[in-house]
Amino acid sequence: MAEKKTKPTPKPRVAMREQPAIERVGNFSEVALGYTREQAMAEAARCLQCRKPACVKGCPVEINIPGFITRLAEGDVRGAYGILRETNSLPAVCGRVCPQEVQCEGACILGQMTDKASGEKLEPVAIGRLERFAADTFAAESACDELTGKPVCAMPRDGLKVACIGSGPSSLTVAGYLSALGVQVTIFEALHEPGGVLVYGIPEFRLPKATVGREIDALRAQGVEIRCNWVGGKTVAVRDLLNDGYQAVFIGVGAGLPKFLGVPGESLVGVYSANEYLTRVNLGRAYDYPAYDTPVTRGKHVAVIGGGNVAMDAARTALRLGAERVSIVYRRTREEMPARREEIHHALEEGVHLEMLCNPTAYVGDGKHRLAALRLQRMCLGAPDASGRCRPEAIPGDVFELPCDQAILAVGTGSNRVLLQDTPEVTLNKWGYIVVDEETGETSLPGVYAGGDIVTGAATVILAMGAGRRAAKAIARKLGLQ
Amino acid sequence: MAYKVPRPADGTFLSCVIADYMTSEGHPPQNRKTGAIPWLAGKLYFLGDIMAARIIRKEVLIPGQTTKLVLDAPHVAAKAKPGNFVILRVHGKGERVPLTIADADPQQGTITLVYLVLGKSTWLLNQLEEGQELNDLCGPLGRPTHIEPGPEPVVCVGGGTGIAAMHHIAKGFSRAGHEVISVIGARAKDLLLFENELRTFSHDVLVATNDGSHGIKGFVTDALRDYLDAHKDVAEVVAVGPVPMMEAVANLTRPYGVKTTVSLNSIMIDGIGMCGACRVNVGGKIQFACVDGPEFDGHQVDFVELRERLSAYKPHELKSYQECGCSHG
């Protein structure tokens, strides 16, 4: 048994540098700037190295969190990165966009303790920031030869091949897991760039494209083949792949069908789905128009409808595109918003207005089929509903108009039918999502697996990765690799 | 015969020799019943990372205005059906451009596109020559035309560049055993497309030009009205062309009670149902042209709304076009 450590009162959590709000609203560069080596080592030293680490249980991809933090505390970035990559194919992405506060950090024992001296609650170890530091620093210090050289783990096995449809977080996880076991994985992506929601959805200032690209290059170096412009269900069918000798097919096509409210005026010019708005700006790089050819209308007064992370992304994007006023319209209050606290905080810091307890009842045109205002019904909170959140109720007669020339709808997405229409053998539930075996991710069509938003409906990057990991394990067992 | 497929990572080319899979006639063996090409399904493995497509033939149909491209795109050609479209990008910073497939030859592995030079992207596309490649080609997209086998007469109406897309649909009806009457129109004789191609399988080709330089003097609707008055057995009218033309056709056929299908060219980004930019009001319901269409019941489409939505990016289009005209031209 090691000598008993004397445990002084843990130091406060090391803050991470950020671009000041006043500067960042004028650019698309990343907001959070990451730890320095000293900061990372200091933060890593806060870890209690619990014998039964609760943080690992809180992680959908079961990262050996105490393990990688120990390495970081010793200054061994390469060792830490190696541990991360054992279970996580996208550490630089997860370190940025995971809701750590409800996962690893939410379970961190340090975060449950109070400071004996001041009686204040202690903050958990900044696991996400450390993960990001390890991934970024490894990439920066271990340039091309490390990333593109063949890793030692994968001994390619003849005749084993698996196809993934879609190249978002769940498919990338499947590809990372299986290719490390020597399986030839081919990813079919419908758009012209791989990454799925990491590329078309999450903005540059939150997750730089170069970071995503680096993770994908690392997978390519591991032998994963990615084919863009192949539309699952159109260019290539699931049965084509099974006939072609793929032993398993993983469907990770996400839930990308934008929802509309169905209120009058929704077809007015100036009303966007958040998907369209963000796809133009992110995938099409419309923020750099006309250097890139995809245009986006730059609204002056922008209303973003919805209270999730996508709404925050759209609002903050609109500010960066030069909007004079950006309002988030949400029918409950700030407390009930599903967005991460950090995202709401960043948005407010940057000057986004919150129009709470309002529900759009119509889009008002200017007579020339262009949006002029949003008609809003004031709401109040009633009794909690099935979701446990207070049900918003209309206040009769309390209606007003919010002038705006652009409205961006971020009220959720549904199941995209393109692949599913072509694959009727796969059973869907009543919402149009794929029914899978919870343990293995296998669908009603043997050998065909699914995971991510196309199974659960819109959720987070890390949950999709968790589903990818479960499916990959099941596929590996089926192929006799474990 | 070998297909060259570009590898974007290192810029080199991978030759994919699939000659082994060709029959003695030089065609891949095709399953006559399903139309499936076994070698293609079996050998996806050989077709590189991205779907770049090489231009095999380029033909200027109307100088400075309309061009026809035949592209080497076996994986798209194998699945392309009448009514489908593709999305392409000319270069790495380009926008995604939807274009309807004017013809497809699964045996040769080619598709035909016809485009009107209208903005920056089509202008850039027009700069490419035979042997050069598009940056991206994605498809076939959209629901294909609903074609039941039968002998009933079907009238296919095409206007301007839309004649090219209509050609693929008319051919589909003809192959399914229908008597096809093609009605095509343009401002003048020189601006008519695909007349000879349509004559190879159409029962009749009716032509209307605004100046009377070919066929009747007037619009396609004039020719269509005369035909519908004289023939009561028309099963369906399909119209592809400028929005005002499709609207006029739908208004004309309504009192005749003839099923009328129009093919809509809404603004699109992804073409796979993700953005909703292409939403159209059909019978009071929101439909996405890319995945629910592009063909809809012409009597149900809200054309006024469609016209307004199509104009959303007019200022951007003009600006881009002018800028590229200055910087490239």
PDB file of C-alpha atoms in Angstrom, chain A residues 131-283:
ATOM      1  CA  GLU A 131      -9.155  16.118 -21.960  1.00  0.00           C
ATOM      2  CA  ARG A 132      -9.054  18.989 -24.412  1.00  0.00           C
ATOM      3  CA  PHE A 133      -5.581  19.969 -23.251  1.00  0.00           C
ATOM      4  CA  ALA A 134      -4.233  16.445 -23.687  1.00  0.00           C
ATOM      5  CA  ALA A 135      -5.712  16.038 -27.169  1.00  0.00           C
ATOM      6  CA  ASP A 136      -4.694  19.476 -28.437  1.00  0.00           C
ATOM      7  CA  THR A 137      -1.216  19.354 -26.964  1.00  0.00           C
ATOM      8  CA  PHE A 138      -0.546  15.869 -28.271  1.00  0.00           C
ATOM      9  CA  ALA A 139      -1.579  16.993 -31.751  1.00  0.00           C
ATOM     10  CA  ALA A 140       0.509  20.149 -31.547  1.00  0.00           C
ATOM     11  CA  GLU A 141       3.632  18.492 -30.169  1.00  0.00           C
ATOM     12  CA  SER A 142       3.533  15.265 -32.062  1.00  0.00           C
ATOM     13  CA  ALA A 143       3.157  16.645 -35.537  1.00  0.00           C
ATOM     14  CA  CYS A 144       2.501  14.710 -38.713  1.00  0.00           C
ATOM     15  CA  ASP A 145       4.508  11.573 -38.213  1.00  0.00           C
ATOM     16  CA  GLU A 146       2.621  10.742 -35.043  1.00  0.00           C
ATOM     17  CA  LEU A 147      -0.784  11.397 -36.525  1.00  0.00           C
ATOM     18  CA  THR A 148      -0.326   9.911 -39.945  1.00  0.00           C
ATOM     19  CA  GLY A 149       2.075   7.095 -39.129  1.00  0.00           C
ATOM     20  CA  LYS A 150       0.432   3.733 -38.667  1.00  0.00           C
ATOM     21  CA  PRO A 151      -0.400   3.040 -35.037  1.00  0.00           C
ATOM     22  CA  VAL A 152       0.992  -0.148 -33.616  1.00  0.00           C
ATOM     23  CA  CYS A 153      -2.295  -1.545 -32.408  1.00  0.00           C
ATOM     24  CA  ALA A 154      -4.029  -2.312 -35.673  1.00  0.00           C
ATOM     25  CA  MET A 155      -2.910  -5.474 -37.415  1.00  0.00           C
ATOM     26  CA  PRO A 156      -5.194  -5.441 -40.459  1.00  0.00           C
ATOM     27  CA  ARG A 157      -7.241  -8.602 -40.683  1.00  0.00           C
ATOM     28  CA  ASP A 158      -8.165  -9.896 -44.082  1.00  0.00           C
ATOM     29  CA  GLY A 159     -11.784 -10.156 -45.043  1.00  0.00           C
ATOM     30  CA  LEU A 160     -13.276  -8.267 -42.156  1.00  0.00           C
ATOM     31  CA  LYS A 161     -15.092  -5.170 -43.314  1.00  0.00           C
ATOM     32  CA  VAL A 162     -17.761  -2.998 -41.780  1.00  0.00           C
ATOM     33  CA  ALA A 163     -19.646  -0.068 -43.296  1.00  0.00           C
ATOM     34  CA  CYS A 164     -20.906   3.001 -41.457  1.00  0.00           C
ATOM     35  CA  ILE A 165     -23.532   5.247 -42.996  1.00  0.00           C
ATOM     36  CA  GLY A 166     -23.112   8.830 -41.872  1.00  0.00           C
ATOM     37  CA  SER A 167     -19.879  10.275 -40.511  1.00  0.00           C
ATOM     38  CA  GLY A 168     -21.026  11.936 -37.311  1.00  0.00           C
ATOM     39  CA  PRO A 169     -19.844  11.130 -33.779  1.00  0.00           C
ATOM     40  CA  SER A 170     -21.489   7.697 -33.516  1.00  0.00           C
ATOM     41  CA  SER A 171     -20.074   6.389 -36.801  1.00  0.00           C
ATOM     42  CA  LEU A 172     -16.644   7.857 -36.104  1.00  0.00           C
ATOM     43  CA  THR A 173     -16.648   6.027 -32.772  1.00  0.00           C
ATOM     44  CA  VAL A 174     -17.598   2.734 -34.406  1.00  0.00           C
ATOM     45  CA  ALA A 175     -14.876   3.292 -36.991  1.00  0.00           C
ATOM     46  CA  GLY A 176     -12.263   4.145 -34.375  1.00  0.00           C
ATOM     47  CA  TYR A 177     -13.075   1.154 -32.202  1.00  0.00           C
ATOM     48  CA  LEU A 178     -13.213  -1.424 -34.975  1.00  0.00           C
ATOM     49  CA  SER A 179     -10.287  -0.152 -37.023  1.00  0.00           C
ATOM     50  CA  ALA A 180      -8.126  -0.386 -33.917  1.00  0.00           C
ATOM     51  CA  LEU A 181      -8.976  -4.099 -33.969  1.00  0.00           C
ATOM     52  CA  GLY A 182      -7.837  -4.370 -37.573  1.00  0.00           C
ATOM     53  CA  VAL A 183     -11.258  -4.244 -39.241  1.00  0.00           C
ATOM     54  CA  GLN A 184     -11.477  -2.400 -42.562  1.00  0.00           C
ATOM     55  CA  VAL A 185     -14.103   0.266 -41.909  1.00  0.00           C
ATOM     56  CA  THR A 186     -15.640   2.330 -44.707  1.00  0.00           C
ATOM     57  CA  ILE A 187     -17.722   5.373 -43.853  1.00  0.00           C
ATOM     58  CA  PHE A 188     -20.282   6.649 -46.369  1.00  0.00           C
ATOM     59  CA  GLU A 189     -21.088  10.336 -45.919  1.00  0.00           C
ATOM     60  CA  ALA A 190     -23.824  12.117 -47.865  1.00  0.00           C
ATOM     61  CA  LEU A 191     -22.376  15.626 -47.648  1.00  0.00           C
ATOM     62  CA  HIS A 192     -19.114  16.753 -49.202  1.00  0.00           C
ATOM     63  CA  GLU A 193     -17.247  16.893 -45.903  1.00  0.00           C
ATOM     64  CA  PRO A 194     -17.067  14.282 -43.123  1.00  0.00           C
ATOM     65  CA  GLY A 195     -18.007  14.953 -39.505  1.00  0.00           C
ATOM     66  CA  GLY A 196     -21.785  15.202 -39.597  1.00  0.00           C
ATOM     67  CA  VAL A 197     -23.158  17.561 -36.966  1.00  0.00           C
ATOM     68  CA  LEU A 198     -19.611  18.365 -35.819  1.00  0.00           C
ATOM     69  CA  VAL A 199     -19.133  20.120 -39.168  1.00  0.00           C
ATOM     70  CA  TYR A 200     -22.523  21.364 -40.326  1.00  0.00           C
ATOM     71  CA  GLY A 201     -24.042  22.034 -36.895  1.00  0.00           C
ATOM     72  CA  ILE A 202     -21.599  23.145 -34.207  1.00  0.00           C
ATOM     73  CA  PRO A 203     -20.082  26.539 -35.072  1.00  0.00           C
ATOM     74  CA  GLU A 204     -16.410  27.224 -35.572  1.00  0.00           C
ATOM     75  CA  PHE A 205     -16.184  29.383 -32.439  1.00  0.00           C
ATOM     76  CA  ARG A 206     -17.211  26.418 -30.293  1.00  0.00           C
ATOM     77  CA  LEU A 207     -15.562  23.582 -32.171  1.00  0.00           C
ATOM     78  CA  PRO A 208     -13.010  24.561 -34.832  1.00  0.00           C
ATOM     79  CA  LYS A 209     -13.244  22.627 -38.086  1.00  0.00           C
ATOM     80  CA  ALA A 210      -9.497  22.054 -37.895  1.00  0.00           C
ATOM     81  CA  THR A 211      -9.973  20.190 -34.597  1.00  0.00           C
ATOM     82  CA  VAL A 212     -12.595  17.918 -36.132  1.00  0.00           C
ATOM     83  CA  GLY A 213     -10.425  17.478 -39.204  1.00  0.00           C
ATOM     84  CA  ARG A 214      -7.472  16.431 -37.046  1.00  0.00           C
ATOM     85  CA  GLU A 215      -9.499  13.752 -35.269  1.00  0.00           C
ATOM     86  CA  ILE A 216     -10.774  12.461 -38.602  1.00  0.00           C
ATOM     87  CA  ASP A 217      -7.262  12.431 -40.058  1.00  0.00           C
ATOM     88  CA  ALA A 218      -6.169  10.337 -37.084  1.00  0.00           C
ATOM     89  CA  LEU A 219      -8.917   7.829 -37.936  1.00  0.00           C
ATOM     90  CA  ARG A 220      -7.855   7.815 -41.573  1.00  0.00           C
ATOM     91  CA  ALA A 221      -4.302   7.126 -40.449  1.00  0.00           C
ATOM     92  CA  GLN A 222      -5.692   4.168 -38.544  1.00  0.00           C
ATOM     93  CA  GLY A 223      -7.019   2.800 -41.841  1.00  0.00           C
ATOM     94  CA  VAL A 224     -10.583   4.095 -41.869  1.00  0.00           C
ATOM     95  CA  GLU A 225     -11.802   4.923 -45.366  1.00  0.00           C
ATOM     96  CA  ILE A 226     -14.244   7.817 -45.748  1.00  0.00           C
ATOM     97  CA  ARG A 227     -16.277   8.342 -48.893  1.00  0.00           C
ATOM     98  CA  CYS A 228     -18.061  11.656 -49.143  1.00  0.00           C
ATOM     99  CA  ASN A 229     -21.008  12.388 -51.454  1.00  0.00           C
ATOM    100  CA  TRP A 230     -22.400   8.877 -50.972  1.00  0.00           C
ATOM    101  CA  VAL A 231     -26.000   9.203 -49.860  1.00  0.00           C
ATOM    102  CA  GLY A 232     -27.209   6.235 -47.827  1.00  0.00           C
ATOM    103  CA  GLY A 233     -30.477   5.055 -49.304  1.00  0.00           C
ATOM    104  CA  LYS A 234     -29.815   6.833 -52.600  1.00  0.00           C
ATOM    105  CA  THR A 235     -26.301   6.225 -53.930  1.00  0.00           C
ATOM    106  CA  VAL A 236     -25.766   3.204 -51.762  1.00  0.00           C
ATOM    107  CA  ALA A 237     -28.404   1.032 -50.110  1.00  0.00           C
ATOM    108  CA  VAL A 238     -27.989  -0.983 -46.925  1.00  0.00           C
ATOM    109  CA  ARG A 239     -28.721  -4.178 -48.887  1.00  0.00           C
ATOM    110  CA  ASP A 240     -26.031  -3.227 -51.466  1.00  0.00           C
ATOM    111  CA  LEU A 241     -23.520  -3.178 -48.638  1.00  0.00           C
ATOM    112  CA  LEU A 242     -24.666  -6.501 -47.164  1.00  0.00           C
ATOM    113  CA  ASN A 243     -24.551  -8.057 -50.639  1.00  0.00           C
ATOM    114  CA  ASP A 244     -21.120  -6.568 -51.102  1.00  0.00           C
ATOM    115  CA  GLY A 245     -19.674  -8.569 -48.244  1.00  0.00           C
ATOM    116  CA  TYR A 246     -19.736  -6.077 -45.411  1.00  0.00           C
ATOM    117  CA  GLN A 247     -20.218  -8.239 -42.329  1.00  0.00           C
ATOM    118  CA  ALA A 248     -21.997  -5.447 -40.509  1.00  0.00           C
ATOM    119  CA  VAL A 249     -23.518  -2.108 -41.367  1.00  0.00           C
ATOM    120  CA  PHE A 250     -23.836   0.662 -38.788  1.00  0.00           C
ATOM    121  CA  ILE A 251     -26.477   3.317 -39.402  1.00  0.00           C
ATOM    122  CA  GLY A 252     -25.553   6.633 -37.808  1.00  0.00           C
ATOM    123  CA  VAL A 253     -27.434   9.088 -39.950  1.00  0.00           C
ATOM    124  CA  GLY A 254     -28.587  11.374 -37.155  1.00  0.00           C
ATOM    125  CA  ALA A 255     -31.916  13.089 -36.816  1.00  0.00           C
ATOM    126  CA  GLY A 256     -31.578  15.994 -39.145  1.00  0.00           C
ATOM    127  CA  LEU A 257     -35.086  16.797 -40.330  1.00  0.00           C
ATOM    128  CA  PRO A 258     -35.860  20.303 -39.087  1.00  0.00           C
ATOM    129  CA  LYS A 259     -39.144  20.893 -37.304  1.00  0.00           C
ATOM    130  CA  PHE A 260     -41.301  23.891 -38.053  1.00  0.00           C
ATOM    131  CA  LEU A 261     -43.983  25.387 -35.845  1.00  0.00           C
ATOM    132  CA  GLY A 262     -46.738  25.276 -38.445  1.00  0.00           C
ATOM    133  CA  VAL A 263     -47.947  28.786 -37.599  1.00  0.00           C
ATOM    134  CA  PRO A 264     -48.942  31.313 -40.292  1.00  0.00           C
ATOM    135  CA  GLY A 265     -46.193  33.031 -42.252  1.00  0.00           C
ATOM    136  CA  GLU A 266     -43.569  30.335 -41.859  1.00  0.00           C
ATOM    137  CA  SER A 267     -42.760  30.483 -45.587  1.00  0.00           C
ATOM    138  CA  LEU A 268     -41.840  34.178 -45.474  1.00  0.00           C
ATOM    139  CA  VAL A 269     -38.383  35.027 -46.736  1.00  0.00           C
ATOM    140  CA  GLY A 270     -36.258  35.504 -43.627  1.00  0.00           C
ATOM    141  CA  VAL A 271     -37.600  32.495 -41.726  1.00  0.00           C
ATOM    142  CA  TYR A 272     -34.877  29.879 -41.436  1.00  0.00           C
ATOM    143  CA  SER A 273     -34.557  26.541 -39.763  1.00  0.00           C
ATOM    144  CA  ALA A 274     -31.480  26.547 -37.527  1.00  0.00           C
ATOM    145  CA  ASN A 275     -30.254  23.650 -39.661  1.00  0.00           C
ATOM    146  CA  GLU A 276     -30.325  25.775 -42.790  1.00  0.00           C
ATOM    147  CA  TYR A 277     -28.798  28.789 -41.094  1.00  0.00           C
ATOM    148  CA  LEU A 278     -26.001  26.831 -39.420  1.00  0.00           C
ATOM    149  CA  THR A 279     -25.367  24.609 -42.448  1.00  0.00           C
ATOM    150  CA  ARG A 280     -24.911  27.645 -44.652  1.00  0.00           C
ATOM    151  CA  VAL A 281     -22.554  29.258 -42.153  1.00  0.00           C
ATOM    152  CA  ASN A 282     -20.650  26.150 -40.985  1.00  0.00           C
ATOM    153  CA  LEU A 283     -20.568  23.646 -43.826  1.00  0.00           C
TER     154      LEU A 283
END
